[in-house]
XYZ file of C-alpha atoms in Angstrom:
486
model
C 95.656 98.587 124.499
C 99.163 98.644 126.004
C 101.331 101.743 126.368
C 103.612 100.509 123.584
C 100.674 99.863 121.266
C 99.255 103.315 122.060
C 102.585 104.927 121.228
C 102.826 102.963 117.981
C 99.266 103.919 117.021
C 99.796 107.598 117.815
C 103.123 107.765 115.995
C 101.556 106.078 112.997
C 98.670 108.569 113.047
C 101.143 111.462 113.112
C 103.119 109.889 110.273
C 99.987 109.482 108.187
C 98.987 113.118 108.758
C 102.472 114.341 107.893
C 102.685 111.950 104.978
C 99.412 113.256 103.545
C 100.799 116.798 103.558
C 104.231 115.818 102.205
C 102.650 113.577 99.569
C 100.459 116.424 98.342
C 103.521 118.666 98.170
C 105.483 115.891 96.443
C 102.783 115.392 93.831
C 102.683 119.136 93.146
C 106.472 119.158 92.755
C 106.353 116.232 90.316
C 103.645 118.020 88.343
C 105.698 121.200 88.100
C 108.874 119.312 87.180
C 107.254 117.224 84.444
C 105.639 120.290 82.900
C 108.854 122.333 83.115
C 111.274 119.645 81.936
C 109.028 117.694 79.554
C 109.395 113.994 78.769
C 113.074 114.182 77.803
C 114.137 116.459 80.658
C 112.278 114.429 83.254
C 113.837 111.323 81.743
C 117.280 112.816 82.358
C 116.298 113.657 85.933
C 115.084 110.069 86.454
C 118.341 108.718 85.019
C 120.511 110.923 87.269
C 118.434 109.945 90.284
C 118.653 106.221 89.491
C 122.411 106.381 88.886
C 123.213 108.061 92.231
C 120.746 105.794 94.000
C 122.770 102.737 93.040
C 125.773 104.131 94.911
C 123.541 105.150 97.822
C 122.275 101.583 98.135
C 125.829 100.234 98.032
C 126.871 102.460 100.955
C 123.750 101.530 102.934
C 125.435 98.398 104.337
C 122.251 97.656 106.272
C 123.009 100.462 108.723
C 119.586 102.108 108.379
C 117.848 99.024 109.723
C 120.633 97.900 112.057
C 120.802 101.162 114.025
C 117.101 100.853 114.875
C 117.511 97.230 115.929
C 120.599 97.933 118.063
C 118.944 100.851 119.834
C 115.839 98.763 120.501
C 117.763 95.825 121.974
C 119.103 97.853 124.924
C 116.525 100.604 125.054
C 117.069 102.945 127.992
C 120.822 102.314 128.295
C 121.983 105.878 127.556
C 125.694 105.041 127.352
C 125.048 102.255 124.852
C 122.651 104.384 122.814
C 125.113 107.286 122.595
C 127.862 104.968 121.387
C 125.593 103.328 118.815
C 124.343 106.668 117.517
C 127.754 108.344 117.221
C 129.572 105.311 115.831
C 126.971 104.484 113.187
C 126.522 108.148 112.211
C 130.294 108.492 111.800
C 130.551 105.311 109.750
C 127.784 106.555 107.473
C 129.362 110.034 107.161
C 132.781 108.820 106.029
C 131.488 106.038 103.772
C 128.944 108.358 102.120
C 131.581 111.002 101.518
C 133.803 108.440 99.788
C 131.336 106.334 97.813
C 128.958 109.073 96.668
C 131.840 111.287 95.539
C 132.949 108.568 93.130
C 129.528 108.363 91.453
C 129.438 111.566 89.342
C 133.058 111.017 88.300
C 132.157 107.591 86.914
C 129.142 109.209 85.271
C 131.491 111.297 83.142
C 132.543 108.088 81.372
C 128.989 107.101 80.384
C 127.355 107.908 77.019
C 125.161 110.692 78.426
C 124.979 114.276 77.185
C 126.682 117.196 78.950
C 123.557 118.415 80.769
C 122.884 115.014 82.309
C 126.511 114.628 83.410
C 126.396 118.010 85.174
C 123.119 116.969 86.817
C 124.932 114.015 88.394
C 127.145 116.481 90.285
C 124.220 118.766 91.140
C 122.201 115.981 92.759
C 125.151 114.709 94.852
C 124.285 116.790 97.931
C 120.739 115.416 97.971
C 121.997 111.854 98.315
C 124.701 112.763 100.846
C 122.326 114.449 103.300
C 119.711 111.744 102.733
C 122.262 109.081 103.688
C 122.962 110.921 106.952
C 119.275 111.594 107.530
C 118.466 107.882 107.458
C 120.586 107.342 110.573
C 118.977 110.317 112.319
C 115.535 108.939 111.482
C 116.559 105.652 113.105
C 117.154 107.559 116.345
C 113.767 109.261 116.020
C 112.171 105.855 115.554
C 113.802 104.556 118.731
C 112.397 107.472 120.748
C 109.027 107.312 118.961
C 109.479 110.906 117.806
C 108.209 110.352 114.300
C 106.249 113.593 114.404
C 109.653 115.279 114.074
C 110.415 113.215 110.971
C 107.032 114.164 109.516
C 107.625 117.870 110.207
C 111.134 117.729 108.735
C 109.851 116.058 105.587
C 107.157 118.698 105.161
C 109.769 121.451 105.614
C 112.020 119.814 103.028
C 109.186 119.396 100.545
C 108.112 123.016 101.095
C 111.630 124.275 100.355
C 111.757 122.060 97.263
C 108.352 123.307 96.106
C 109.448 126.925 96.511
C 112.620 126.212 94.554
C 110.809 124.467 91.708
C 108.258 127.298 91.568
C 111.112 129.776 91.160
C 112.647 127.545 88.473
C 109.293 127.403 86.682
C 108.820 131.182 86.752
C 112.396 131.723 85.557
C 112.072 128.883 83.000
C 115.258 127.232 84.248
C 116.423 123.843 82.998
C 117.445 120.498 84.438
C 120.545 121.455 86.458
C 118.946 124.294 88.501
C 115.958 122.047 89.222
C 118.259 119.285 90.465
C 120.044 121.815 92.699
C 116.655 122.640 94.223
C 116.200 118.932 94.959
C 119.483 118.988 96.879
C 118.403 122.136 98.747
C 115.112 120.532 99.808
C 116.885 117.396 101.015
C 119.319 119.495 103.031
C 116.475 121.353 104.749
C 114.862 118.027 105.688
C 118.103 116.724 107.187
C 118.993 119.796 109.233
C 115.547 120.036 110.861
C 115.746 116.356 111.828
C 119.351 116.554 112.974
C 119.059 119.698 115.102
C 116.030 118.369 116.989
C 117.454 114.852 117.429
C 120.556 116.322 119.091
C 118.379 117.203 122.095
C 118.105 113.558 123.134
C 120.860 111.799 121.184
C 124.598 112.297 120.770
C 125.985 112.648 117.256
C 129.768 112.920 117.402
C 132.133 112.215 114.524
C 134.485 109.529 115.774
C 136.530 106.494 114.822
C 135.439 103.341 116.649
C 136.962 100.428 114.752
C 135.824 97.786 117.247
C 132.209 98.897 117.159
C 132.264 99.385 113.386
C 133.566 95.848 112.954
C 130.805 94.419 115.159
C 128.146 96.514 113.432
C 129.207 95.479 109.930
C 129.456 91.860 111.051
C 125.784 92.003 112.018
C 124.554 94.221 109.223
C 126.316 92.766 106.176
C 123.536 90.279 105.333
C 121.083 93.188 105.257
C 123.537 95.257 103.244
C 124.132 92.413 100.805
C 120.400 91.873 100.332
C 119.953 95.607 99.743
C 122.745 95.625 97.171
C 121.120 92.745 95.328
C 117.754 94.465 95.611
C 119.088 97.477 93.701
C 119.262 95.230 90.632
C 115.501 94.918 90.513
C 114.716 98.347 91.994
C 116.918 100.712 89.998
C 118.682 98.816 87.215
C 115.479 98.973 85.170
C 115.717 102.749 84.771
C 119.434 102.627 83.955
C 119.082 99.879 81.347
C 116.092 101.729 79.907
C 118.258 104.870 79.613
C 120.897 102.959 77.619
C 118.576 101.317 75.071
C 115.582 103.656 74.845
C 115.182 107.418 74.309
C 115.054 109.702 77.350
C 111.425 110.503 76.502
C 110.463 106.909 77.330
C 112.568 107.048 80.491
C 110.605 110.161 81.434
C 107.225 108.478 80.917
C 108.344 105.496 82.987
C 110.002 107.726 85.582
C 106.853 109.775 86.186
C 104.836 106.667 87.082
C 107.748 105.261 89.079
C 107.948 108.499 91.049
C 104.356 107.955 92.190
C 105.374 104.491 93.431
C 108.329 105.970 95.331
C 106.114 108.555 97.016
C 103.552 105.944 98.066
C 105.989 103.408 99.531
C 107.475 105.861 102.021
C 104.464 105.228 104.285
C 105.031 101.493 104.918
C 108.757 102.075 105.415
C 108.085 104.774 108.000
C 105.590 102.537 109.799
C 107.910 99.537 109.714
C 110.740 101.694 111.008
C 108.711 102.457 114.132
C 107.612 98.828 114.372
C 111.105 97.304 114.087
C 112.498 98.279 117.529
C 109.283 97.044 119.131
C 109.541 93.723 117.293
C 113.242 93.407 118.129
C 112.557 94.156 121.789
C 109.670 91.670 121.978
C 111.679 88.899 120.299
C 114.761 89.590 122.439
C 112.583 89.227 125.541
C 111.124 85.995 124.107
C 107.632 87.496 124.187
C 106.317 85.589 121.178
C 102.712 86.570 121.859
C 103.487 90.290 121.682
C 105.624 89.806 118.567
C 102.852 87.885 116.816
C 100.252 90.450 117.869
C 102.268 93.264 116.295
C 102.597 91.315 113.034
C 98.906 90.379 112.864
C 97.707 93.913 113.598
C 100.117 95.342 111.039
C 98.957 92.851 108.398
C 95.321 93.774 109.051
C 96.093 97.497 108.921
C 97.959 97.241 105.640
C 95.211 95.071 104.162
C 92.737 97.875 104.833
C 95.035 100.386 103.121
C 96.642 98.386 100.317
C 93.687 96.761 98.563
C 91.664 99.958 98.002
C 94.861 101.739 96.942
C 95.648 99.062 94.355
C 92.173 98.679 92.894
C 91.458 102.398 93.051
C 94.655 103.161 91.133
C 93.797 100.579 88.484
C 90.571 102.539 87.978
C 91.892 106.111 87.879
C 95.556 105.758 86.824
C 95.245 107.498 83.443
C 93.351 110.626 84.559
C 95.508 110.843 87.694
C 98.743 110.898 85.676
C 97.309 113.548 83.346
C 96.271 115.622 86.368
C 99.623 115.178 88.106
C 102.131 115.315 85.256
C 100.253 116.848 82.340
C 98.822 115.598 79.064
C 102.294 114.686 77.746
C 102.490 111.974 80.414
C 99.115 110.329 79.757
C 101.000 107.191 78.687
C 102.383 106.944 82.235
C 98.913 105.833 83.341
C 99.371 102.395 81.781
C 102.716 102.028 83.574
C 101.192 103.137 86.875
C 98.492 100.467 86.537
C 101.274 97.871 86.436
C 103.517 99.416 89.086
C 100.669 99.713 91.593
C 100.767 95.905 91.822
C 104.413 96.186 92.857
C 103.432 98.933 95.304
C 100.922 96.636 96.990
C 103.555 93.922 97.293
C 105.969 96.415 98.851
C 103.328 97.524 101.383
C 102.893 93.975 102.664
C 106.496 92.928 102.132
C 107.921 95.801 104.168
C 106.286 94.567 107.369
C 107.570 91.031 106.912
C 111.058 92.029 105.727
C 111.484 94.111 108.890
C 110.161 91.187 110.918
C 112.898 89.049 109.339
C 115.464 91.542 110.662
C 113.931 91.439 114.145
C 114.113 87.635 113.975
C 117.792 87.927 112.951
C 117.215 85.835 109.830
C 118.789 88.196 107.312
C 121.366 85.604 106.254
C 118.663 83.039 105.553
C 116.944 85.523 103.209
C 120.096 86.365 101.278
C 119.852 83.450 98.776
C 116.325 84.586 97.907
C 117.538 88.101 97.129
C 120.380 86.732 95.014
C 118.161 84.423 92.951
C 115.435 87.039 92.432
C 118.022 89.669 91.513
C 119.741 87.441 88.957
C 116.451 86.392 87.353
C 115.207 89.978 87.232
C 118.460 91.296 85.767
C 118.372 88.611 83.073
C 114.799 89.659 82.344
C 115.801 93.320 82.092
C 118.616 92.552 79.664
C 116.461 90.288 77.482
C 113.152 92.129 77.430
C 113.704 95.862 78.044
C 115.417 96.352 74.641
C 112.387 94.706 73.015
C 109.400 95.785 75.116
C 110.826 98.880 76.780
C 109.127 100.379 79.821
C 106.395 97.724 79.943
C 108.996 94.998 80.444
C 110.633 97.097 83.159
C 107.305 97.553 84.953
C 106.217 93.899 84.852
C 109.632 92.653 85.958
C 109.437 95.078 88.894
C 106.135 93.453 89.865
C 107.687 89.987 89.563
C 110.614 90.822 91.824
C 108.577 92.609 94.502
C 106.011 89.799 94.703
C 108.780 87.199 95.076
C 110.506 89.118 97.880
C 107.246 89.807 99.712
C 106.211 86.141 99.594
C 109.643 84.949 100.737
C 109.642 87.399 103.674
C 106.124 86.309 104.606
C 107.030 82.614 104.593
C 110.219 83.222 106.585
C 108.380 85.259 109.238
C 105.552 82.763 109.678
C 107.925 79.796 109.815
C 110.438 81.216 112.292
C 107.866 82.921 114.522
C 105.672 79.812 114.367
C 102.550 81.820 113.721
C 99.725 82.160 111.259
C 97.708 85.056 109.909
C 93.967 85.533 109.849
C 92.614 86.509 106.439
C 89.309 87.773 107.851
C 90.113 91.483 107.601
C 92.122 91.066 104.386
C 89.295 89.152 102.721
C 86.708 91.754 103.673
C 88.974 94.559 102.486
C 89.543 92.792 99.163
C 85.801 92.292 98.636
C 85.056 95.897 99.589
C 87.721 97.125 97.159
C 86.285 95.104 94.269
C 82.781 96.414 94.928
C 84.209 99.921 95.308
C 85.630 99.813 91.779
C 82.424 98.399 90.294
C 80.230 101.062 91.904
C 82.606 103.977 91.258
C 83.404 103.091 87.625
C 80.286 104.795 86.112
C 81.356 108.150 87.582
C 84.785 108.120 85.893
C 83.491 109.823 82.732
C 81.869 112.554 84.808
C 84.612 113.681 87.170
C 87.822 112.282 88.633
C 87.176 114.009 91.952
C 83.632 112.651 92.145
C 84.885 109.159 91.281
C 87.401 109.249 94.128
C 84.816 110.567 96.607
C 82.297 107.879 95.633
C 84.960 105.182 95.843
C 86.094 106.343 99.283
C 82.523 106.520 100.581
C 81.622 103.083 99.222
C 84.752 101.506 100.687
C 84.228 103.121 104.087
C 80.622 101.958 104.242
C 81.532 98.414 103.214
C 84.414 97.932 105.682
C 82.165 99.112 108.509
C 79.212 97.053 107.271
C 81.333 93.898 107.137
C 82.960 94.789 110.490
C 86.434 94.752 108.999
C 86.645 98.031 110.905
C 84.495 98.597 113.971
C 83.422 101.707 115.835
C 85.338 100.464 118.871
C 88.576 100.262 116.863
C 88.167 103.829 115.596
C 87.347 105.261 119.031
C 90.294 103.412 120.548
C 92.659 104.838 117.937
C 91.291 108.363 118.514
C 91.745 108.043 122.277
C 95.289 106.703 122.007
C 96.353 109.320 119.454
C 95.352 112.105 121.863
C 97.482 111.024 124.771
C 100.041 108.512 123.687
C 103.150 108.235 125.815
C 106.565 109.144 124.520
C 109.193 106.597 123.676
C 110.940 107.162 126.993
C 108.140 105.700 129.064
C 107.177 102.892 126.763
C 110.426 101.099 126.080
């Protein structure tokens, strides 16, 4: 295995370890919030979060992805990297300050109650620091320092957990809880930022020439992201206009599980993107294709058991996580996990599209899918409520994943082997069949049996081999840093 592949494997292992911890903390936080706020209160939180997220996606402008690509193209050129980092960070700072500040003011004009309108102001800081943090994370990805990102996320989640625990003990309401969300996000950002300053320069500046060039390259990504908000967040907003906040809360609890799960593929793809961009820029098609194939195999081994396992245990999991009042969220989670699986696969290929510089070619797909999904939301959410929102989310994510897959395979002139994916799919089906009888006994026992069955089957079918595991263990112990791999 090459030095670059070792670094990627080790960084991914660190991310997974950190993500396990932060996910556990995140699930605990969701459980505390749902029990404290109830269906209606959590519905208001979900609405406030979705509303601010629309403005956050608008200000994205593709900068999150573009900064990683630009740093990867001329890796090692310190002068270039410092200019990229400072210019993009400054552009994000000023645009976030402007666009996000408008959001809660507009919210005052909407038909929401007073508590929800105040919550829009309280959650502002969370989105502001998150917008800045995304650029800092791009720098960490370039230097393969994702252990820092994992640590920062755990710190942020710990601060949030402490805040929500205090709110629970004091029996506080929605607005104090939302302020704790902003406090946790701020802690995450400052840990990341202070450490990243050791090897990157973040200076507030005005660089019109560089900003113009950056936006010229990033606007197709930004446009696709703006269109993607229609099928990623408009569902919650439309639901909040035509259905009671209790239903928004039930939908939001299941959707929050999706949001927690999909951070893993985005973190992995963020590390992968500069490597793909570098390989394609150097016209090393073999290395590019190898990264894609290995990533597809890895996500096959993770995604299929996650999807089928969730279909099996969704209802008891939602009761365990959010409380008995959110048992109905289990049915929504069973639908949304299909969208989650599509996002897992689609993230790899959508980042490959960026590395291939084919963002413009993908834009019509985003536009068509967004329009169709929005029409579906308007027609069916008033009638079928959260179930329409969930199924239309699946539709849109599957379409985008398939389009990204086709674009990647066509432009890179490559194919994928379905050997590992097929074995993982078969193992996942058998896992559900064999674990199903234990569901009435114990949720924990069901999960343990399912995990054991799946592990045995993937080794028995040689989807995963002993050599692969030993190689990953060896590389995770002594992987090189980003500085000596790129």
